[in-house]
Amino acid sequence: MKLLFERSRPGRGNDLLPPCDVPVTQFDPSLLRGAPLRLPEIAEVDLGRHYTELAKQTHGVNDGFYPLGSCTMKYNPRVNEEAAAQPGFTQLHPLQPVETVQGALEVLATAERLLCEITGMDGMSFQPAAGAHGEYTGLLLIRKYHQSRGDAARTKILVPDAAHGTNPASATMAGFQVVSIPSNQAGGVDLDALRQAVGPDTAGLMLTNPNTVGLFDANILEITQIVHDAGGLCYYDGANLNAVMGQVRPGDMGFDCVHLNLHKTFSTPHGGGGPGSGPVGCKAMLEPFLPTPRVKEADGVYSLFTPEQTMGQVRSFYGNFLVVVKALSYLLTLGKEGIPAASAGAVLNANYLMKQLMDHYDMSYNTRCMHEFVMTLQGLAHDTGVTAMDVAKRLLDFGIHPPTMYFPLIVHEALMVEPTETESPETLDQAAQVFLDILAEAKADPESLHQAPRCCPVGRPDEVTAARSPILRYSFGE
Amino acid sequence: MKLLFERSRPGRGNDLLPPCDVPVTQFDPSLLRGAPLRLPEIAEVDLGRHYTELAKQTHGVNDGFYPLGSCTMKYNPRVNEEAAAQPGFTQLHPLQPVETVQGALEVLATAERLLCEITGMDGMSFQPAAGAHGEYTGLLLIRKYHQSRGDAARTKILVPDAAHGTNPASATMAGFQVVSIPSNQAGGVDLDALRQAVGPDTAGLMLTNPNTVGLFDANILEITQIVHDAGGLCYYDGANLNAVMGQVRPGDMGFDCVHLNLHKTFSTPHGGGGPGSGPVGCKAMLEPFLPTPRVKEADGVYSLFTPEQTMGQVRSFYGNFLVVVKALSYLLTLGKEGIPAASAGAVLNANYLMKQLMDHYDMSYNTRCMHEFVMTLQGLAHDTGVTAMDVAKRLLDFGIHPPTMYFPLIVHEALMVEPTETESPETLDQAAQVFLDILAEAKADPESLHQAPRCCPVGRPDEVTAARSPILRYSFGE
Amino acid sequence: MGSYIPATGEERQAMLQAIGLTSVEELFDVVPEAVRVKNLDLPEGLSEWEVSQTMASLAEKNRVFRSVFRGAGAYRHYIPSIVKTVTSKEEFLTAYTPYQAEISQGVLQSIFEYQTQMCELTGMEVSNASVYDGAVAAAEAIFMCQERKRTSVVVSGAADPQTLAVIKTYCESRDVPVTILPVDGCATDPAALQAVLAGDTAAVYVQSPNYFGVLEDMDAIVSAAHGAGAKVIMGVNPISLGLLKPPGEYGVDIAVGEGQPLGMPLSFGGPYLGFMTCKKAMMRKLPGRIVGQTTDAQGNRCFVLTLQAREQHIRREKASSNICSNEALCAMTASVYLAAMGPRGLRQVAETCASHAHYLAGELAKLGFSLRSGEKPFFHEFCTDCPMDPALLCAKLEERGILGGLPVDGGILWCCTELNTKADMDQLIAVIGEVLGK
Amino acid sequence: MGSYIPATGEERQAMLQAIGLTSVEELFDVVPEAVRVKNLDLPEGLSEWEVSQTMASLAEKNRVFRSVFRGAGAYRHYIPSIVKTVTSKEEFLTAYTPYQAEISQGVLQSIFEYQTQMCELTGMEVSNASVYDGAVAAAEAIFMCQERKRTSVVVSGAADPQTLAVIKTYCESRDVPVTILPVDGCATDPAALQAVLAGDTAAVYVQSPNYFGVLEDMDAIVSAAHGAGAKVIMGVNPISLGLLKPPGEYGVDIAVGEGQPLGMPLSFGGPYLGFMTCKKAMMRKLPGRIVGQTTDAQGNRCFVLTLQAREQHIRREKASSNICSNEALCAMTASVYLAAMGPRGLRQVAETCASHAHYLAGELAKLGFSLRSGEKPFFHEFCTDCPMDPALLCAKLEERGILGGLPVDGGILWCCTELNTKADMDQLIAVIGEVLGK
């Protein structure tokens, strides 16, 4: 595949704009660009074909099965895209007078109301642009809360060792120290360790439930109670909400704030790595600290206001607004019955697929799972030398996106499988068959699996060289 | 690839519409469908993936080089698609009051004016939905004209033997007898044969210029004069207009009517076989016979009227309106300079590619060509057994759509190559190299070429069985 | 201006040099000087932004009605989002007719699927890949029925006037005599048909639901026509077939119709879709492209254009028709629509259309708009008298954002689809009540 | 309601049976009964048509202005049709972060191309794959400059207020002291900067063109900051770089900015694109995803996410940042935009923006709107006094379909892009003249 720059020819271009219709302003030469601007020069026909080629080398969830654990790669419905593409949304300036953007404010207010109901929260901000950004914002809520009470000693955030890596990273960014809490044998929080860890320096606990091994922590009410008793707050990492939405609410489990990944649970597309949206919801006592501006409604008229003790802004304007539009379209589609049906479907699909694999692959926990399950290929690796990586890469040859690999860190040779509710039984059956076929292959000819994938546009990239001698841009033959 | 019906599962579906909000009408059971309706039952996620798979097995001009002779597969610009997708066009009922569709009528009137200028005609109808439909309509103009003069003896249409097959077929449909005119050695109309053929029974002549061997008939003024002198009319098949638009006008060459293929010359996409648009233009003396309704303008207000001696309708309403919208968008883009630049580019590209091939492949005529050229692989076939078909199929392996094969009929083992102006020099250079490589392959290992293509989703289909024992629908396992 | 020519001026000069020329003009020196274009009276070319602005302003000069009670051959239905997604894929949009099967399996399979769906929908055995529109489909079907001694056709006067007009044009060009049956109470009278059937009658064309929405007495019509040795061509609205008896169950020989309601927007009349299905016995008379299933050398199932011996590029003046380009992308549109709806969805659409129309007819009757079709069954259109000047009433409705029914012969032809909700109908009735002063 | 679950009720029952259960409720019996949801207070689910109607009516409740003279951090530019075509391709739209390089070369290559273009545009050596927006990019850049003994930052008060707000939030959470420089005549005073630079100053953040459109005296600022051992972070409008001197040529250490003008619609504030480029020396401090070139075992060039040792999934609490999801599709949008425009096209956009702004400033001056920035050079925004209440003037303009400049401190901050034609500006001037009674 040629790069854009390799397709460039001097003087090529497109007639996109008319010539300037007023006298051209002359800047002082000292203000002008010196070096020539080496942007590619390509006619539209060749530009279009370039990206068609790139698209053919890209696998999206609308192309095929994508059981990437913890990422909730569910189908991205088209009606949501249509909703967000309307000029009445795309052509709004963020600083238009509020009376000219009542529909946009109603989108934000309605999405806030529905998502607060689903999470059991009282208020929400859509400013965070992604999950990690939401975590950061949620932690600032906790920080502001303790500060407002003069409780300066609460500098530590407790994070289970199975947590997503963003949790500790976000805590650091928010100015906290991280205390790691070990998991118990069932994959849940070790209550004794938690009891020992909490204290007057505890700012809060970050928790995903169901957790990263796909299990719902049945001790959840006790866990949040321990933290609350110690004066800390409880933060719910919403990455796995698709397992339980409509079944149980973070707010009712004792969580004080939560972030959601609209680009996972609420079906907005992930765009190859964003834009996402990571709104943060919280209980009433944290609302005064939410980012500014917030939306309020009175007598059917929407307006913006600044919470009295706001943390300020974590992003410009109102966040990734069009992503919220898509999520609202999805929320309206599913509604009261559809939301719990989605989580039930997600859990059913995960258990159904796990059931077909569990006699052949080792599960990290041999109990019923929630929306995802974690396999450990340690035994296979020991017996045959075929690793989780090898199996994952072989899946590519069958048009299946591999599960999340080597996560959570507490499971060796992990493959974390999340089918989501939008996959049909026959897709799951086919995938199960592929997993079993690969296992047979691994036992019969382990060497061949190290060569996988064999049918992809490229083979396994040399990642070590990439990191040691980074080439991060085209060099123009220099 | 599974068929839609093979993906169907009983009870699957999508929630597209709300339940009926009034009492449901009960029809007499005798009016109701008896047999169950076996439409596929598929959820949106699987339906979307089905068509994604189908798309990956389809090659469009926006995917790659498509030098299909006589089809003018030029790039289909995106701005035209955007123009035609506007609700102000797509949501208009064809029977709305004219004062509510002034913009739509302006589209038709403007496209008519611009295309009349390009063709040298006085009036035009957009009712014909494709090129062959345009031919039929144009021939009805000729028929009506002679009828209106009481000239009932003019029952014959002269058609060169190199003409597109639609020409004689359309003439038959329009109630004429077809007289074939042989080509001369230079590929043009044999003037003597033409002189002998014309007479009081001559209704008209159908001609493509440049003709189907890619040559401009320099005798064109003499040809049309001979027909006119005999009392016949001259019909211009616009299939090859891309070679000469803006350089010479059919009306000035002596043609009385013409059809255009908007889906070729004016860059509207072909849709895998339509919708096209085949407007018919004519000189003033034929205007009274044009299909109804036509659009007229007075004081900036557009209205519809019926020509006094109209042939009636050849299609409902105003033809493939949205295709005309796309063509108008293209016409406005190119304008006065762009139209002749496009034909010049098309002719330049064809000659440039022919030049690179002519020392290696036999050309049917060794002169400069217009927008396309015809190679004859008779020699190669004789020497190696490798046919035009074999070469064409091998091109598929390199991502190049083959030229038109075995046409025109007067050239043996013909490959008719039309690169169009929207291809870059490097695309032509690459294609030339592929042609030369295939030639080398043909000489080195002729047998291997009979197996081409080797890298496509399927190999050559068994067309004989397909025609002898037709399977024209899925059988539901019956 | 843009001409979508990638080559730069320098590159073009180099290419000219490669072919031994120095100027672009020389490329055309074969054209007689007398007729070389000297000055083309076209506007200057525009940039993309200017073009998109111009086209937007043209679109804005049209009025889109939110509430539409007009049908008469073009119908506003809900188009599922997946339909547009699929048919806007550039591979489908920018491919030519699938002559090269090996790289066109996507288009070919989709047409094969379309053919199957249209056979299922109409209850017939064979379908082609589409023709230009429903009116042309009817005319082409008449040509299919031409035999040496049977050349005349009888056509219901209750058919769509657009279709009648096209039939007349086509038949006149081939000297096919056409008899139009009188309309009686918005329907075709089988007795009148019986009276005109003759030994040279090749075919009878009847549309049901007809132009006035009425379901014709197809059993009587088919029985009369077949009794006289004539073929029967039935025009039909494909949406109605989600619920109502299909042409095949009436025993007709050819079914045709306008496929626009199957996922195509109104689009001021086009692109639309003519569908044609027939009995197997008439397969080789069917005009247009047809896709067939076969295998490649490895035994893989694949699809090709087939039965090309009928077609003009082989048969030339003896071809069954001159059709090349058809409405392939519209056929794909219909296929995606039918697959998205499924049998229950399509039945729901048909049922809701009919129920809305019957509700509206009842409400209009209360305001004095009496049904012209009496007790005859109708689908989703119906014709009423109008207590005031129909054109004036419609103008009043337009002021209120409603496109009313179509004024027809002093009455009004109304149409409801699933998109005319009860609320919209009640609003219409309220406005009419106001206008009438009731 | 729809939930996009393909499985039917029967199929779900069979699946339950396969895992040894009889009801869906049992799937959740691990959840404490006390907190199981009993009644979810959500509206009933809707069909696709109802949802699309609801969303359309929400969109219609907003007002789209044809003529827009407001910028202030969000800019309306022409978006070429090819941009939307490319970025709406489902493969790009629905892929996750490209962890599996073998089936993600399309996304990876596009980011590599984006990185290269942003380096070229800004004149810097290394780019990341994007962050959330321009404001966050500025804040993250400040974190990049934190050293053990240098922790405080100096920030221009003439920067975008949204950016200033985010910088404050971010810095407060990490206890980074922030000094805001005063604004003098719509610009930063290098002397004021010099006065506050200290031994613990880690970085200076300056935006140019700044919030008021003024081109800052970057040479003086860079010289002062570097002289004090501090890094310089320059915020920049990427469109301006089609014409104006890029950050790299001023010698800054990090360039950041809001990428929205590069092909993204206004969208009420998002999705937008934060870009970050830096000198090679700071490469391993750069937050977020970075794509690198490498080869596979066959020696084919290919692309991967690289330098992951910086990232949170490996470094956890020691990571350089917590970013995972970024704005990849927006980065692709910018890349297609820049490729479609090319160097001449981007220069034309920049030149036309600036020329329009200067024309408007001149016309406004004639009406008594004096420039607050005096003789300082400005790009495509400028701040004027206002001879009447700015809010009242804007309200009058809105009545005439014009979104005027942004009222700021009793004056107005105006913006012109290539889309504000001379005709639009003359109309604006005429309307203002009327309002002022001139």
mmCIF file of C-alpha atoms in Angstrom, chain A residues 104-319:
data_model
loop_
_atom_site.group_PDB
_atom_site.id
_atom_site.type_symbol
_atom_site.label_atom_id
_atom_site.label_comp_id
_atom_site.label_asym_id
_atom_site.label_seq_id
_atom_site.Cartn_x
_atom_site.Cartn_y
_atom_site.Cartn_z
ATOM 1 C CA ALA A 104 -29.300 20.468 21.224
ATOM 2 C CA LEU A 105 -29.737 21.301 24.892
ATOM 3 C CA GLU A 106 -32.762 19.015 25.011
ATOM 4 C CA VAL A 107 -30.574 16.223 23.615
ATOM 5 C CA LEU A 108 -28.108 16.704 26.447
ATOM 6 C CA ALA A 109 -30.795 17.035 29.109
ATOM 7 C CA THR A 110 -32.721 13.997 27.891
ATOM 8 C CA ALA A 111 -29.640 11.820 27.629
ATOM 9 C CA GLU A 112 -28.667 12.938 31.139
ATOM 10 C CA ARG A 113 -32.088 12.015 32.526
ATOM 11 C CA LEU A 114 -32.152 8.571 30.918
ATOM 12 C CA LEU A 115 -28.585 7.703 31.821
ATOM 13 C CA CYS A 116 -29.059 8.915 35.399
ATOM 14 C CA GLU A 117 -32.028 6.582 35.678
ATOM 15 C CA ILE A 118 -29.981 3.677 34.338
ATOM 16 C CA THR A 119 -27.072 4.346 36.686
ATOM 17 C CA GLY A 120 -29.001 5.532 39.711
ATOM 18 C CA MET A 121 -27.251 8.895 39.693
ATOM 19 C CA ASP A 122 -28.606 12.410 40.155
ATOM 20 C CA GLY A 123 -26.593 14.506 37.721
ATOM 21 C CA MET A 124 -24.253 14.023 34.809
ATOM 22 C CA SER A 125 -21.732 15.852 32.625
ATOM 23 C CA PHE A 126 -21.018 14.957 28.997
ATOM 24 C CA GLN A 127 -17.785 16.927 28.868
ATOM 25 C CA PRO A 128 -15.430 13.943 29.199
ATOM 26 C CA ALA A 129 -14.548 12.748 25.720
ATOM 27 C CA ALA A 130 -13.631 9.147 26.510
ATOM 28 C CA GLY A 131 -13.664 6.589 29.294
ATOM 29 C CA ALA A 132 -10.297 7.519 30.753
ATOM 30 C CA HIS A 133 -11.289 11.165 30.592
ATOM 31 C CA GLY A 134 -14.425 10.262 32.520
ATOM 32 C CA GLU A 135 -12.386 8.473 35.146
ATOM 33 C CA TYR A 136 -10.227 11.528 35.566
ATOM 34 C CA THR A 137 -13.278 13.743 35.894
ATOM 35 C CA GLY A 138 -14.913 11.399 38.395
ATOM 36 C CA LEU A 139 -11.778 11.381 40.509
ATOM 37 C CA LEU A 140 -11.720 15.173 40.470
ATOM 38 C CA LEU A 141 -15.265 15.058 41.844
ATOM 39 C CA ILE A 142 -13.996 12.947 44.716
ATOM 40 C CA ARG A 143 -11.023 15.245 45.235
ATOM 41 C CA LYS A 144 -13.233 18.363 45.231
ATOM 42 C CA TYR A 145 -15.678 16.727 47.620
ATOM 43 C CA HIS A 146 -13.062 15.983 50.250
ATOM 44 C CA GLN A 147 -11.452 19.384 49.728
ATOM 45 C CA SER A 148 -14.785 21.115 50.240
ATOM 46 C CA ARG A 149 -15.066 19.368 53.583
ATOM 47 C CA GLY A 150 -11.553 20.340 54.553
ATOM 48 C CA ASP A 151 -10.626 16.673 54.528
ATOM 49 C CA ALA A 152 -7.138 17.197 53.116
ATOM 50 C CA ALA A 153 -5.731 13.901 54.352
ATOM 51 C CA ARG A 154 -7.638 11.779 51.871
ATOM 52 C CA THR A 155 -4.954 11.317 49.257
ATOM 53 C CA LYS A 156 -5.282 7.647 48.361
ATOM 54 C CA ILE A 157 -7.389 5.804 45.830
ATOM 55 C CA LEU A 158 -7.854 2.077 46.207
ATOM 56 C CA VAL A 159 -7.741 0.111 42.958
ATOM 57 C CA PRO A 160 -8.108 -3.679 42.634
ATOM 58 C CA ASP A 161 -5.177 -5.394 40.971
ATOM 59 C CA ALA A 162 -7.484 -6.659 38.224
ATOM 60 C CA ALA A 163 -8.585 -3.164 37.279
ATOM 61 C CA HIS A 164 -8.204 -1.587 33.851
ATOM 62 C CA GLY A 165 -4.862 0.199 33.574
ATOM 63 C CA THR A 166 -6.619 3.478 33.122
ATOM 64 C CA ASN A 167 -7.842 3.408 36.739
ATOM 65 C CA PRO A 168 -4.455 3.843 38.390
ATOM 66 C CA ALA A 169 -3.266 6.159 35.619
ATOM 67 C CA SER A 170 -6.296 8.399 36.045
ATOM 68 C CA ALA A 171 -5.856 8.436 39.799
ATOM 69 C CA THR A 172 -2.289 9.650 39.388
ATOM 70 C CA MET A 173 -3.370 12.350 36.952
ATOM 71 C CA ALA A 174 -5.967 13.487 39.435
ATOM 72 C CA GLY A 175 -3.270 13.882 42.076
ATOM 73 C CA PHE A 176 -3.900 10.764 44.122
ATOM 74 C CA GLN A 177 -1.667 7.962 45.290
ATOM 75 C CA VAL A 178 -2.753 4.516 44.224
ATOM 76 C CA VAL A 179 -3.177 1.605 46.602
ATOM 77 C CA SER A 180 -3.579 -1.752 44.916
ATOM 78 C CA ILE A 181 -6.079 -4.191 46.422
ATOM 79 C CA PRO A 182 -5.536 -7.894 45.708
ATOM 80 C CA SER A 183 -8.273 -10.077 44.232
ATOM 81 C CA ASN A 184 -9.576 -13.067 46.128
ATOM 82 C CA GLN A 185 -9.645 -16.575 44.719
ATOM 83 C CA ALA A 186 -13.052 -16.028 43.176
ATOM 84 C CA GLY A 187 -11.734 -13.045 41.224
ATOM 85 C CA GLY A 188 -13.506 -10.508 43.420
ATOM 86 C CA VAL A 189 -12.261 -7.944 45.897
ATOM 87 C CA ASP A 190 -10.486 -9.456 48.916
ATOM 88 C CA LEU A 191 -12.624 -8.039 51.708
ATOM 89 C CA ASP A 192 -10.010 -8.449 54.385
ATOM 90 C CA ALA A 193 -7.423 -6.695 52.301
ATOM 91 C CA LEU A 194 -9.902 -3.934 51.617
ATOM 92 C CA ARG A 195 -10.694 -3.541 55.311
ATOM 93 C CA GLN A 196 -6.995 -3.274 56.046
ATOM 94 C CA ALA A 197 -6.417 -0.747 53.320
ATOM 95 C CA VAL A 198 -9.133 1.743 54.151
ATOM 96 C CA GLY A 199 -8.552 4.520 56.612
ATOM 97 C CA PRO A 200 -8.588 8.258 57.146
ATOM 98 C CA ASP A 201 -6.351 8.676 54.086
ATOM 99 C CA THR A 202 -8.811 6.880 51.815
ATOM 100 C CA ALA A 203 -10.266 9.211 49.209
ATOM 101 C CA GLY A 204 -12.125 6.454 47.417
ATOM 102 C CA LEU A 205 -12.302 3.112 45.694
ATOM 103 C CA MET A 206 -12.468 2.553 41.940
ATOM 104 C CA LEU A 207 -14.281 -0.586 40.965
ATOM 105 C CA THR A 208 -15.633 -2.329 37.890
ATOM 106 C CA ASN A 209 -18.533 -4.659 38.567
ATOM 107 C CA PRO A 210 -18.798 -7.093 36.902
ATOM 108 C CA ASN A 211 -15.047 -7.061 37.140
ATOM 109 C CA THR A 212 -12.413 -7.683 34.508
ATOM 110 C CA VAL A 213 -12.643 -11.428 34.823
ATOM 111 C CA GLY A 214 -16.294 -11.195 33.851
ATOM 112 C CA LEU A 215 -17.709 -11.941 37.292
ATOM 113 C CA PHE A 216 -20.195 -9.970 39.331
ATOM 114 C CA ASP A 217 -18.841 -9.363 42.808
ATOM 115 C CA ALA A 218 -21.641 -10.578 45.062
ATOM 116 C CA ASN A 219 -20.077 -8.764 48.012
ATOM 117 C CA ILE A 220 -20.631 -5.454 46.378
ATOM 118 C CA LEU A 221 -22.878 -3.976 49.066
ATOM 119 C CA GLU A 222 -20.340 -4.913 51.713
ATOM 120 C CA ILE A 223 -17.496 -3.477 49.662
ATOM 121 C CA THR A 224 -19.075 -0.075 49.204
ATOM 122 C CA GLN A 225 -20.128 -0.087 52.852
ATOM 123 C CA ILE A 226 -16.547 -0.648 54.010
ATOM 124 C CA VAL A 227 -15.341 2.289 51.932
ATOM 125 C CA HIS A 228 -18.161 4.554 53.029
ATOM 126 C CA ASP A 229 -17.639 3.630 56.669
ATOM 127 C CA ALA A 230 -14.041 4.716 56.306
ATOM 128 C CA GLY A 231 -15.143 8.061 54.868
ATOM 129 C CA GLY A 232 -14.215 7.273 51.282
ATOM 130 C CA LEU A 233 -16.312 7.485 48.155
ATOM 131 C CA CYS A 234 -16.968 4.756 45.613
ATOM 132 C CA TYR A 235 -16.289 5.205 41.925
ATOM 133 C CA TYR A 236 -17.911 2.881 39.369
ATOM 134 C CA ASP A 237 -15.905 2.216 36.223
ATOM 135 C CA GLY A 238 -18.728 1.814 33.715
ATOM 136 C CA ALA A 239 -16.690 -0.142 31.173
ATOM 137 C CA ASN A 240 -18.686 -3.272 31.949
ATOM 138 C CA LEU A 241 -22.116 -1.730 32.402
ATOM 139 C CA ASN A 242 -23.424 -3.651 29.404
ATOM 140 C CA ALA A 243 -23.595 -6.705 31.649
ATOM 141 C CA VAL A 244 -25.993 -5.217 34.150
ATOM 142 C CA MET A 245 -27.768 -2.178 32.765
ATOM 143 C CA GLY A 246 -31.412 -2.364 33.628
ATOM 144 C CA GLN A 247 -30.705 -5.203 36.091
ATOM 145 C CA VAL A 248 -28.894 -3.371 38.875
ATOM 146 C CA ARG A 249 -27.810 0.240 39.220
ATOM 147 C CA PRO A 250 -24.385 1.453 40.376
ATOM 148 C CA GLY A 251 -26.156 4.035 42.527
ATOM 149 C CA ASP A 252 -28.076 1.303 44.317
ATOM 150 C CA MET A 253 -24.913 -0.738 44.805
ATOM 151 C CA GLY A 254 -23.437 2.110 46.799
ATOM 152 C CA PHE A 255 -21.448 3.962 44.170
ATOM 153 C CA ASP A 256 -21.237 7.729 44.395
ATOM 154 C CA CYS A 257 -20.084 8.438 40.899
ATOM 155 C CA VAL A 258 -19.697 6.605 37.630
ATOM 156 C CA HIS A 259 -18.446 7.081 34.129
ATOM 157 C CA LEU A 260 -20.040 5.479 31.101
ATOM 158 C CA ASN A 261 -18.539 4.628 27.750
ATOM 159 C CA LEU A 262 -21.185 5.677 25.263
ATOM 160 C CA HIS A 263 -18.990 4.169 22.543
ATOM 161 C CA LYS A 264 -19.283 0.772 24.183
ATOM 162 C CA THR A 265 -22.460 0.280 26.174
ATOM 163 C CA PHE A 266 -24.578 2.668 24.151
ATOM 164 C CA SER A 267 -23.524 1.488 20.723
ATOM 165 C CA THR A 268 -21.864 4.592 19.321
ATOM 166 C CA PRO A 269 -19.108 3.565 16.923
ATOM 167 C CA HIS A 270 -15.522 3.601 18.053
ATOM 168 C CA GLY A 271 -14.033 5.116 14.902
ATOM 169 C CA GLY A 272 -10.806 3.127 15.051
ATOM 170 C CA GLY A 273 -9.953 4.739 18.376
ATOM 171 C CA GLY A 274 -12.426 7.530 18.947
ATOM 172 C CA PRO A 275 -14.254 9.877 19.142
ATOM 173 C CA GLY A 276 -15.813 8.354 22.214
ATOM 174 C CA SER A 277 -17.792 9.906 25.004
ATOM 175 C CA GLY A 278 -17.275 9.227 28.703
ATOM 176 C CA PRO A 279 -19.996 11.069 30.622
ATOM 177 C CA VAL A 280 -19.705 11.181 34.388
ATOM 178 C CA GLY A 281 -22.707 10.797 36.642
ATOM 179 C CA CYS A 282 -22.838 11.381 40.351
ATOM 180 C CA LYS A 283 -25.024 11.476 43.416
ATOM 181 C CA ALA A 284 -26.500 14.786 44.525
ATOM 182 C CA MET A 285 -23.777 15.572 47.038
ATOM 183 C CA LEU A 286 -21.224 15.603 44.233
ATOM 184 C CA GLU A 287 -23.283 17.611 41.736
ATOM 185 C CA PRO A 288 -21.972 21.018 42.886
ATOM 186 C CA PHE A 289 -18.511 19.969 41.707
ATOM 187 C CA LEU A 290 -19.434 18.825 38.190
ATOM 188 C CA PRO A 291 -17.756 20.501 35.212
ATOM 189 C CA THR A 292 -19.259 23.649 33.797
ATOM 190 C CA PRO A 293 -21.502 24.317 31.944
ATOM 191 C CA ARG A 294 -24.468 22.129 32.830
ATOM 192 C CA VAL A 295 -27.916 22.126 31.219
ATOM 193 C CA LYS A 296 -31.112 22.812 33.118
ATOM 194 C CA GLU A 297 -34.728 23.020 32.080
ATOM 195 C CA ALA A 298 -37.533 25.193 33.407
ATOM 196 C CA ASP A 299 -40.987 25.444 31.859
ATOM 197 C CA GLY A 300 -39.771 23.687 28.762
ATOM 198 C CA VAL A 301 -36.937 26.148 28.207
ATOM 199 C CA TYR A 302 -33.362 24.907 28.390
ATOM 200 C CA SER A 303 -30.445 26.967 29.629
ATOM 201 C CA LEU A 304 -26.863 26.598 30.806
ATOM 202 C CA PHE A 305 -25.528 27.204 34.283
ATOM 203 C CA THR A 306 -22.327 26.818 36.266
ATOM 204 C CA PRO A 307 -22.424 24.555 39.341
ATOM 205 C CA GLU A 308 -21.496 26.628 42.386
ATOM 206 C CA GLN A 309 -18.315 24.716 43.313
ATOM 207 C CA THR A 310 -17.483 23.443 39.822
ATOM 208 C CA MET A 311 -14.145 21.819 39.121
ATOM 209 C CA GLY A 312 -14.061 24.003 35.998
ATOM 210 C CA GLN A 313 -13.762 22.437 32.577
ATOM 211 C CA VAL A 314 -12.131 19.181 31.514
ATOM 212 C CA ARG A 315 -12.708 19.843 27.824
ATOM 213 C CA SER A 316 -14.002 22.677 25.666
ATOM 214 C CA PHE A 317 -17.748 23.278 25.358
ATOM 215 C CA TYR A 318 -20.074 20.303 25.975
ATOM 216 C CA GLY A 319 -17.953 17.293 25.042
#
